[in-house]
Amino acid sequence: MAAQVSILKFGVSSPADTSPLKHVKVAGYNASKILAVIGKSEGNGCVNDFSRTLSTVVWEPLIPDSAVTIFSEGTEGVLSPHVTFIVREEEATGLLAAAGRTRVLEPHEIGTAEHATQIASSVREILERTNISRENVNLVLIKCPLLTSEKVGITKAASKAPVTEDTYESMAKSRYASAVGIAVALGEIGESYLDEAMRNETTWSSRASCSSGAELEDCHILIIASDPSSGNLRGISAHMDDAIDANVILRVLDQVKTEKGRVLQVFAKAEASKNGTIRGMRHTMNNDSDIHSTRHARAAMGGLIAGLVGDTQLYISGGAEGQGPPGGGSLAVFYTVAEPHSQKALV
Amino acid sequence: MAAQVSILKFGVSSPADTSPLKHVKVAGYNASKILAVIGKSEGNGCVNDFSRTLSTVVWEPLIPDSAVTIFSEGTEGVLSPHVTFIVREEEATGLLAAAGRTRVLEPHEIGTAEHATQIASSVREILERTNISRENVNLVLIKCPLLTSEKVGITKAASKAPVTEDTYESMAKSRYASAVGIAVALGEIGESYLDEAMRNETTWSSRASCSSGAELEDCHILIIASDPSSGNLRGISAHMDDAIDANVILRVLDQVKTEKGRVLQVFAKAEASKNGTIRGMRHTMNNDSDIHSTRHARAAMGGLIAGLVGDTQLYISGGAEGQGPPGGGSLAVFYTVAEPHSQKALV
Amino acid sequence: MAAQVSILKFGVSSPADTSPLKHVKVAGYNASKILAVIGKSEGNGCVNDFSRTLSTVVWEPLIPDSAVTIFSEGTEGVLSPHVTFIVREEEATGLLAAAGRTRVLEPHEIGTAEHATQIASSVREILERTNISRENVNLVLIKCPLLTSEKVGITKAASKAPVTEDTYESMAKSRYASAVGIAVALGEIGESYLDEAMRNETTWSSRASCSSGAELEDCHILIIASDPSSGNLRGISAHMDDAIDANVILRVLDQVKTEKGRVLQVFAKAEASKNGTIRGMRHTMNNDSDIHSTRHARAAMGGLIAGLVGDTQLYISGGAEGQGPPGGGSLAVFYTVAEPHSQKALV
Amino acid sequence: MAAQVSILKFGVSSPADTSPLKHVKVAGYNASKILAVIGKSEGNGCVNDFSRTLSTVVWEPLIPDSAVTIFSEGTEGVLSPHVTFIVREEEATGLLAAAGRTRVLEPHEIGTAEHATQIASSVREILERTNISRENVNLVLIKCPLLTSEKVGITKAASKAPVTEDTYESMAKSRYASAVGIAVALGEIGESYLDEAMRNETTWSSRASCSSGAELEDCHILIIASDPSSGNLRGISAHMDDAIDANVILRVLDQVKTEKGRVLQVFAKAEASKNGTIRGMRHTMNNDSDIHSTRHARAAMGGLIAGLVGDTQLYISGGAEGQGPPGGGSLAVFYTVAEPHSQKALV
């Protein structure tokens, strides 16, 4: 069975700061209740970001073996480093969650159809095991591995072809494969379409949020779903059509307001459109050789969402390949309402 | 007399792109009508940004000697490189503009009370000469010099003390001195307070927008004011209280909507709050040794304003010392209304 | 006929500094004598480096139409911005030079076999026209175009395939194609091998030095050769086997010392080895998402050569694809000797 | 008594890689023999470099409580991440070492005369305790704290003045105070001169190597000295006069060669000269707003020393304030000789 869960979040003073665990306990949950730790912390969020590894090293001994950690770095602009906890509740809350992992991916599998297939089968297996209906899934968060120079070397030495030799690009390939796997598992695309989706690089799910890091070899999976029959927590899935799509955010916030709710956390993916333009106007994120485009995109979308929500502790993650439409990104908002009533579909 | 003016803006393909001049001509204005060219183009907007010099070199031969150029670089995130023209009109438009320059500032004067005094007297002189009432001023745009390593060396060799030996910091000192000068000229602070304002570093004007660059020795000044008696162009001055102050922008846009108007251009200043927090939550802009805080701040605030306005060709400029409250920034919005009526003060 | 030439070099205070022209005149040469201006100036040397465009814009009006400009940016570490002039002499100097250009390359041709073919035929044509024997060539300097996001877009809109969509990578592809073209023209590889060389990406010439920039559409070519029969200027071609190959530099400097000579200028190419190691030890240049590997490599090799030569005004250029062995780079040293005698081959 | 020590070094695959401990054991030393772990690993080596914290977190549980860790990050250019161990020997080796710590420094003390005083007294205390003569000291390595935005805030909230509010600059202030403390302890300057040395910022020791990091509150101290009466390990202290001072390195290497020795490890400090020039030629390290000058300097000096020594696993540390002459840096070389004989002073 899936766990009924709540969402807590707390600021951190550095990637090594585990003091939020105290706050979790003060809030009435001991560590065994933690299903997932989802961190957003400083660091460039790129290949040589060891703050993810640091967070993993300090957090993993403190939480149950079954819990997953998803540390996505990069708090450019106004974004504030923080940790979000998904904790188990005894009573129905309106939100369900379940976690799991794929098998270890070999370096030559990262970013390939095999990677997507592993994600699809693991997500599907978790849904079946926990009896979560795929229609009710609001968000599938995945942390997946990337290729370092070392892994590229090992792969080539073994006469295998890495999906790319560009380590930064491998992050994008890995995210895309994960997103395609999610789309298959959620029935957004058919399984037979997986290979074609890997080729066209234009398939997307609005419920996927994937980030890649050097600190892991397998993929961590966290699924959050709505249980509209009960509780006072709600989730909305949507997507931004482009990087300045304020309207969808305003619509979601209107719905929260209508329900007299309060936003708990926003999960959004950001990316620089590959065609170099936004609504026909040129952007420069892809031509900046000093700052990677993922950093630009997080800063910009973070500024927009933080301004509208009035909160800077948001999970804005860069690199939206397959996660929302090209140039836009997936968006999931979780909130609490004063009086329980059922989740509305976002029009 | 001040010139009645219109505002035009066009995208550019690079800092060397002067093709917008053709569009200005197609719009019915020959080059002699240009009062100011205000560029926002790619580049890091910091000490070693030669794209400003490039823009200056290619544009200055094409415009009247009396016209000023204000190139502020840095189009981080979604921002789109473009050029804004202030052009003279024969008929009353509702907007007035006037331009001028200070004398050349010696390196040891940059960022000092003398710098502020020169700005104050030049702005005041322009207002008197053009008969613009200081109450009607919406925006004073200033481009001022900075200290390079070379200028620091020259100053010290002459046994004089530069305001700082840190070239990046000199940009901030120069902007602040310019802003204090504007505050004095607009009567926001008394002239006798100038020295104290230079010391406390907390004085601010909501109508100041200052940027510094290595490509000039004097200060370029452009004043834009409203002439509420006529025309269909309007200006609103306001300020953001912090870097995520969406409310003030929504209020301004509401007023524009009320007047059935359409936004022509937004001039906003952005900065990372010096105390390291936004609404009590930590930000990391001041601790990032890979990306300067001005770049972070432009990206974030650019994302917010672009999303709300639905336009990425905006003049978002980094470094808001003295230009709006600490951590926030000055904001001026110019727009066109269907039917002429007088400007409203923003409450 | 090829021109007999001398080499002059002068520091610059910025990419816009044309004051060296005065020094050239003081040295007895009027501008019509200038065959080439080879600049090394600050800037990141990557896609969004507009300092190259700036240098081109300020220098081109001052030099003959027939002269070529090759501005390679990036003076990381100890390197000092400067301009090298190749000027015509009436008397035999021991050095010959000739310049030319290819036709404009279409965006879809950049970095392809067609690009290499155009270089090969243009270099060969220049050698034939000027009667320079290819055995005597010390260095072929090429400046070639790159792909910007805009050019990628245009190419795809025309249903053509750009060699890559990664703008930074296009710089590498362009340099490699130029180097292969040089290798063909100098007879280092057979013309029939050109396609294979483009495929294997491991072919190299020790006399090629290629850099790419956004500021041009055709390729600029400058050939410098020795005329061992006369004069007191000499050239040596060699190559560094890896990025820390001090021995080859010490050997070249020994030869200069043996001839009681003095180094005038060094042209070296630098790159981060693609396999991620130097003499079996890991380097981190390819995994650094904050600083591009070309910047790292210029800084490191610049430090080594500057230390040994005792001069920081050196032409160290990043991106050595096809220019010297993988991980190393081509090296050409020009020097003056007290008493004329013939050039020695470097063993 | 001081420990007789040997020096071992091994490459690491990331800042989290503790596999060198296995190599230490294979070499015959168990962990209790480790006196110090001196790491040089990737990371920007600046304020937001969490790889130092990561290394500290993974290493400290594996080594004795009495051992010190000094992780200095930044392996720009050709430098290779590695860990150097100072291990105790039973027999006389020719090298002595001793470690210790200062008390915790309050944020407002960092970079002040009090900081220097604490270093001086701790170093002196260690020398006395271990009976090491200060004349025989080759190197004092110090890791000292820096100011983060948070610490600046705490200090100001307590109505105390931090030495600077610029977090990157605090690294330099901290290193300088540590170096002055070393100079006092080694008798290079008189104790009564300490305050003046803190003011003039031009005092230096050629045996100081200090780096600052966010991961500690006290200062870690490691002293390495020669015991010329015995053993086959040797140390030489020297200094580079500027960033391209190849001569001093060649002289040291000549001495090693004369003694038929082999270099074990080089400790060098690197910095960009504050006056913006090297031997009268302009450098651009202080004007680069994309890459901090410490990163430039490490890359350049690393390239030079690695080339001459033929090894990229070197301890080249940025920020040489007070550690060698301005623009240059301290230099210590440790090597093994075939047959024991006494250490020679470097002329």
mmCIF file with all atom_site columns, N, CA, C and O in Angstrom, chain B residues 33-62:
data_model
loop_
_atom_site.group_PDB
_atom_site.id
_atom_site.type_symbol
_atom_site.label_atom_id
_atom_site.label_alt_id
_atom_site.label_comp_id
_atom_site.label_asym_id
_atom_site.label_entity_id
_atom_site.label_seq_id
_atom_site.pdbx_PDB_ins_code
_atom_site.Cartn_x
_atom_site.Cartn_y
_atom_site.Cartn_z
_atom_site.occupancy
_atom_site.B_iso_or_equiv
_atom_site.pdbx_formal_charge
_atom_site.auth_seq_id
_atom_site.auth_comp_id
_atom_site.auth_asym_id
_atom_site.auth_atom_id
_atom_site.pdbx_PDB_model_num
ATOM 1   N N  . LYS B 1 33 ? 16.536 62.563 -35.254 1.00 0.00 ? 33 LYS B N  1
ATOM 2   C CA . LYS B 1 33 ? 15.482 62.618 -34.241 1.00 0.00 ? 33 LYS B CA 1
ATOM 3   C C  . LYS B 1 33 ? 15.848 61.850 -32.970 1.00 0.00 ? 33 LYS B C  1
ATOM 4   O O  . LYS B 1 33 ? 15.113 61.887 -31.980 1.00 0.00 ? 33 LYS B O  1
ATOM 5   N N  . ILE B 1 34 ? 16.917 61.104 -33.041 1.00 0.00 ? 34 ILE B N  1
ATOM 6   C CA . ILE B 1 34 ? 17.263 60.251 -31.894 1.00 0.00 ? 34 ILE B CA 1
ATOM 7   C C  . ILE B 1 34 ? 17.886 61.078 -30.768 1.00 0.00 ? 34 ILE B C  1
ATOM 8   O O  . ILE B 1 34 ? 18.883 61.769 -30.965 1.00 0.00 ? 34 ILE B O  1
ATOM 9   N N  . LEU B 1 35 ? 17.268 60.985 -29.619 1.00 0.00 ? 35 LEU B N  1
ATOM 10  C CA . LEU B 1 35 ? 17.763 61.708 -28.443 1.00 0.00 ? 35 LEU B CA 1
ATOM 11  C C  . LEU B 1 35 ? 18.634 60.776 -27.593 1.00 0.00 ? 35 LEU B C  1
ATOM 12  O O  . LEU B 1 35 ? 19.575 61.208 -26.950 1.00 0.00 ? 35 LEU B O  1
ATOM 13  N N  . ALA B 1 36 ? 18.291 59.504 -27.592 1.00 0.00 ? 36 ALA B N  1
ATOM 14  C CA . ALA B 1 36 ? 19.044 58.550 -26.787 1.00 0.00 ? 36 ALA B CA 1
ATOM 15  C C  . ALA B 1 36 ? 18.889 57.140 -27.344 1.00 0.00 ? 36 ALA B C  1
ATOM 16  O O  . ALA B 1 36 ? 17.842 56.789 -27.885 1.00 0.00 ? 36 ALA B O  1
ATOM 17  N N  . VAL B 1 37 ? 19.959 56.366 -27.203 1.00 0.00 ? 37 VAL B N  1
ATOM 18  C CA . VAL B 1 37 ? 19.941 54.939 -27.516 1.00 0.00 ? 37 VAL B CA 1
ATOM 19  C C  . VAL B 1 37 ? 20.255 54.206 -26.220 1.00 0.00 ? 37 VAL B C  1
ATOM 20  O O  . VAL B 1 37 ? 21.307 54.438 -25.619 1.00 0.00 ? 37 VAL B O  1
ATOM 21  N N  . ILE B 1 38 ? 19.322 53.386 -25.783 1.00 0.00 ? 38 ILE B N  1
ATOM 22  C CA . ILE B 1 38 ? 19.473 52.682 -24.504 1.00 0.00 ? 38 ILE B CA 1
ATOM 23  C C  . ILE B 1 38 ? 19.534 51.192 -24.801 1.00 0.00 ? 38 ILE B C  1
ATOM 24  O O  . ILE B 1 38 ? 18.530 50.579 -25.168 1.00 0.00 ? 38 ILE B O  1
ATOM 25  N N  . GLY B 1 39 ? 20.727 50.625 -24.685 1.00 0.00 ? 39 GLY B N  1
ATOM 26  C CA . GLY B 1 39 ? 20.888 49.229 -25.094 1.00 0.00 ? 39 GLY B CA 1
ATOM 27  C C  . GLY B 1 39 ? 20.921 48.281 -23.918 1.00 0.00 ? 39 GLY B C  1
ATOM 28  O O  . GLY B 1 39 ? 21.365 48.623 -22.826 1.00 0.00 ? 39 GLY B O  1
ATOM 29  N N  . LYS B 1 40 ? 20.438 47.105 -24.149 1.00 0.00 ? 40 LYS B N  1
ATOM 30  C CA . LYS B 1 40 ? 20.521 46.000 -23.190 1.00 0.00 ? 40 LYS B CA 1
ATOM 31  C C  . LYS B 1 40 ? 20.982 44.823 -24.011 1.00 0.00 ? 40 LYS B C  1
ATOM 32  O O  . LYS B 1 40 ? 20.251 44.331 -24.875 1.00 0.00 ? 40 LYS B O  1
ATOM 33  N N  . SER B 1 41 ? 22.178 44.399 -23.774 1.00 0.00 ? 41 SER B N  1
ATOM 34  C CA . SER B 1 41 ? 22.702 43.373 -24.667 1.00 0.00 ? 41 SER B CA 1
ATOM 35  C C  . SER B 1 41 ? 23.495 42.353 -23.882 1.00 0.00 ? 41 SER B C  1
ATOM 36  O O  . SER B 1 41 ? 23.751 42.526 -22.701 1.00 0.00 ? 41 SER B O  1
ATOM 37  N N  . GLU B 1 42 ? 23.817 41.246 -24.522 1.00 0.00 ? 42 GLU B N  1
ATOM 38  C CA . GLU B 1 42 ? 24.540 40.196 -23.820 1.00 0.00 ? 42 GLU B CA 1
ATOM 39  C C  . GLU B 1 42 ? 25.919 40.693 -23.423 1.00 0.00 ? 42 GLU B C  1
ATOM 40  O O  . GLU B 1 42 ? 26.410 41.676 -23.948 1.00 0.00 ? 42 GLU B O  1
ATOM 41  N N  . GLY B 1 43 ? 26.543 39.993 -22.563 1.00 0.00 ? 43 GLY B N  1
ATOM 42  C CA . GLY B 1 43 ? 27.797 40.384 -21.916 1.00 0.00 ? 43 GLY B CA 1
ATOM 43  C C  . GLY B 1 43 ? 27.576 40.135 -20.445 1.00 0.00 ? 43 GLY B C  1
ATOM 44  O O  . GLY B 1 43 ? 26.440 39.976 -20.018 1.00 0.00 ? 43 GLY B O  1
ATOM 45  N N  . ASN B 1 44 ? 28.668 40.072 -19.660 1.00 0.00 ? 44 ASN B N  1
ATOM 46  C CA . ASN B 1 44 ? 28.476 39.770 -18.241 1.00 0.00 ? 44 ASN B CA 1
ATOM 47  C C  . ASN B 1 44 ? 28.093 40.998 -17.420 1.00 0.00 ? 44 ASN B C  1
ATOM 48  O O  . ASN B 1 44 ? 27.767 40.894 -16.245 1.00 0.00 ? 44 ASN B O  1
ATOM 49  N N  . GLY B 1 45 ? 28.123 42.170 -18.057 1.00 0.00 ? 45 GLY B N  1
ATOM 50  C CA . GLY B 1 45 ? 27.732 43.376 -17.359 1.00 0.00 ? 45 GLY B CA 1
ATOM 51  C C  . GLY B 1 45 ? 28.698 43.766 -16.251 1.00 0.00 ? 45 GLY B C  1
ATOM 52  O O  . GLY B 1 45 ? 28.379 44.608 -15.413 1.00 0.00 ? 45 GLY B O  1
ATOM 53  N N  . CYS B 1 46 ? 29.872 43.163 -16.256 1.00 0.00 ? 46 CYS B N  1
ATOM 54  C CA . CYS B 1 46 ? 30.841 43.399 -15.187 1.00 0.00 ? 46 CYS B CA 1
ATOM 55  C C  . CYS B 1 46 ? 32.058 44.127 -15.744 1.00 0.00 ? 46 CYS B C  1
ATOM 56  O O  . CYS B 1 46 ? 31.988 44.741 -16.804 1.00 0.00 ? 46 CYS B O  1
ATOM 57  N N  . VAL B 1 47 ? 33.169 44.034 -15.042 1.00 0.00 ? 47 VAL B N  1
ATOM 58  C CA . VAL B 1 47 ? 34.342 44.837 -15.395 1.00 0.00 ? 47 VAL B CA 1
ATOM 59  C C  . VAL B 1 47 ? 34.870 44.533 -16.798 1.00 0.00 ? 47 VAL B C  1
ATOM 60  O O  . VAL B 1 47 ? 35.185 45.432 -17.563 1.00 0.00 ? 47 VAL B O  1
ATOM 61  N N  . ASN B 1 48 ? 34.977 43.266 -17.123 1.00 0.00 ? 48 ASN B N  1
ATOM 62  C CA . ASN B 1 48 ? 35.582 42.884 -18.410 1.00 0.00 ? 48 ASN B CA 1
ATOM 63  C C  . ASN B 1 48 ? 34.548 42.663 -19.496 1.00 0.00 ? 48 ASN B C  1
ATOM 64  O O  . ASN B 1 48 ? 34.657 41.753 -20.298 1.00 0.00 ? 48 ASN B O  1
ATOM 65  N N  . ASP B 1 49 ? 33.527 43.516 -19.509 1.00 0.00 ? 49 ASP B N  1
ATOM 66  C CA . ASP B 1 49 ? 32.493 43.383 -20.536 1.00 0.00 ? 49 ASP B CA 1
ATOM 67  C C  . ASP B 1 49 ? 32.763 44.395 -21.643 1.00 0.00 ? 49 ASP B C  1
ATOM 68  O O  . ASP B 1 49 ? 32.438 45.570 -21.512 1.00 0.00 ? 49 ASP B O  1
ATOM 69  N N  . PHE B 1 50 ? 33.351 43.922 -22.731 1.00 0.00 ? 50 PHE B N  1
ATOM 70  C CA . PHE B 1 50 ? 33.708 44.817 -23.816 1.00 0.00 ? 50 PHE B CA 1
ATOM 71  C C  . PHE B 1 50 ? 32.579 44.959 -24.829 1.00 0.00 ? 50 PHE B C  1
ATOM 72  O O  . PHE B 1 50 ? 32.710 45.673 -25.808 1.00 0.00 ? 50 PHE B O  1
ATOM 73  N N  . SER B 1 51 ? 31.480 44.271 -24.582 1.00 0.00 ? 51 SER B N  1
ATOM 74  C CA . SER B 1 51 ? 30.374 44.403 -25.526 1.00 0.00 ? 51 SER B CA 1
ATOM 75  C C  . SER B 1 51 ? 29.760 45.800 -25.434 1.00 0.00 ? 51 SER B C  1
ATOM 76  O O  . SER B 1 51 ? 29.228 46.314 -26.412 1.00 0.00 ? 51 SER B O  1
ATOM 77  N N  . ARG B 1 52 ? 29.837 46.415 -24.251 1.00 0.00 ? 52 ARG B N  1
ATOM 78  C CA . ARG B 1 52 ? 29.374 47.815 -24.134 1.00 0.00 ? 52 ARG B CA 1
ATOM 79  C C  . ARG B 1 52 ? 30.202 48.731 -25.007 1.00 0.00 ? 52 ARG B C  1
ATOM 80  O O  . ARG B 1 52 ? 29.686 49.593 -25.706 1.00 0.00 ? 52 ARG B O  1
ATOM 81  N N  . THR B 1 53 ? 31.533 48.540 -24.954 1.00 0.00 ? 53 THR B N  1
ATOM 82  C CA . THR B 1 53 ? 32.406 49.367 -25.777 1.00 0.00 ? 53 THR B CA 1
ATOM 83  C C  . THR B 1 53 ? 32.084 49.148 -27.249 1.00 0.00 ? 53 THR B C  1
ATOM 84  O O  . THR B 1 53 ? 32.019 50.097 -28.034 1.00 0.00 ? 53 THR B O  1
ATOM 85  N N  . LEU B 1 54 ? 31.858 47.888 -27.600 1.00 0.00 ? 54 LEU B N  1
ATOM 86  C CA . LEU B 1 54 ? 31.538 47.569 -28.991 1.00 0.00 ? 54 LEU B CA 1
ATOM 87  C C  . LEU B 1 54 ? 30.264 48.290 -29.431 1.00 0.00 ? 54 LEU B C  1
ATOM 88  O O  . LEU B 1 54 ? 30.225 48.929 -30.490 1.00 0.00 ? 54 LEU B O  1
ATOM 89  N N  . SER B 1 55 ? 29.230 48.214 -28.613 1.00 0.00 ? 55 SER B N  1
ATOM 90  C CA . SER B 1 55 ? 27.977 48.878 -28.965 1.00 0.00 ? 55 SER B CA 1
ATOM 91  C C  . SER B 1 55 ? 28.193 50.377 -29.113 1.00 0.00 ? 55 SER B C  1
ATOM 92  O O  . SER B 1 55 ? 27.693 51.010 -30.053 1.00 0.00 ? 55 SER B O  1
ATOM 93  N N  . THR B 1 56 ? 28.956 50.942 -28.211 1.00 0.00 ? 56 THR B N  1
ATOM 94  C CA . THR B 1 56 ? 29.223 52.374 -28.276 1.00 0.00 ? 56 THR B CA 1
ATOM 95  C C  . THR B 1 56 ? 29.952 52.729 -29.576 1.00 0.00 ? 56 THR B C  1
ATOM 96  O O  . THR B 1 56 ? 29.611 53.700 -30.262 1.00 0.00 ? 56 THR B O  1
ATOM 97  N N  . VAL B 1 57 ? 30.964 51.934 -29.910 1.00 0.00 ? 57 VAL B N  1
ATOM 98  C CA . VAL B 1 57 ? 31.767 52.200 -31.105 1.00 0.00 ? 57 VAL B CA 1
ATOM 99  C C  . VAL B 1 57 ? 30.924 52.131 -32.379 1.00 0.00 ? 57 VAL B C  1
ATOM 100 O O  . VAL B 1 57 ? 31.086 52.949 -33.287 1.00 0.00 ? 57 VAL B O  1
ATOM 101 N N  . VAL B 1 58 ? 30.012 51.158 -32.437 1.00 0.00 ? 58 VAL B N  1
ATOM 102 C CA . VAL B 1 58 ? 29.239 51.031 -33.687 1.00 0.00 ? 58 VAL B CA 1
ATOM 103 C C  . VAL B 1 58 ? 28.069 52.012 -33.752 1.00 0.00 ? 58 VAL B C  1
ATOM 104 O O  . VAL B 1 58 ? 27.675 52.429 -34.842 1.00 0.00 ? 58 VAL B O  1
ATOM 105 N N  . TRP B 1 59 ? 27.518 52.404 -32.601 1.00 0.00 ? 59 TRP B N  1
ATOM 106 C CA . TRP B 1 59 ? 26.342 53.286 -32.619 1.00 0.00 ? 59 TRP B CA 1
ATOM 107 C C  . TRP B 1 59 ? 26.683 54.767 -32.683 1.00 0.00 ? 59 TRP B C  1
ATOM 108 O O  . TRP B 1 59 ? 25.974 55.539 -33.346 1.00 0.00 ? 59 TRP B O  1
ATOM 109 N N  . GLU B 1 60 ? 27.743 55.181 -32.001 1.00 0.00 ? 60 GLU B N  1
ATOM 110 C CA . GLU B 1 60 ? 27.985 56.621 -31.896 1.00 0.00 ? 60 GLU B CA 1
ATOM 111 C C  . GLU B 1 60 ? 28.136 57.331 -33.240 1.00 0.00 ? 60 GLU B C  1
ATOM 112 O O  . GLU B 1 60 ? 27.637 58.450 -33.393 1.00 0.00 ? 60 GLU B O  1
ATOM 113 N N  . PRO B 1 61 ? 28.776 56.705 -34.249 1.00 0.00 ? 61 PRO B N  1
ATOM 114 C CA . PRO B 1 61 ? 28.875 57.409 -35.537 1.00 0.00 ? 61 PRO B CA 1
ATOM 115 C C  . PRO B 1 61 ? 27.523 57.581 -36.240 1.00 0.00 ? 61 PRO B C  1
ATOM 116 O O  . PRO B 1 61 ? 27.410 58.371 -37.172 1.00 0.00 ? 61 PRO B O  1
ATOM 117 N N  . LEU B 1 62 ? 26.500 56.848 -35.806 1.00 0.00 ? 62 LEU B N  1
ATOM 118 C CA . LEU B 1 62 ? 25.231 56.830 -36.537 1.00 0.00 ? 62 LEU B CA 1
ATOM 119 C C  . LEU B 1 62 ? 24.183 57.777 -35.962 1.00 0.00 ? 62 LEU B C  1
ATOM 120 O O  . LEU B 1 62 ? 23.122 57.942 -36.553 1.00 0.00 ? 62 LEU B O  1
#
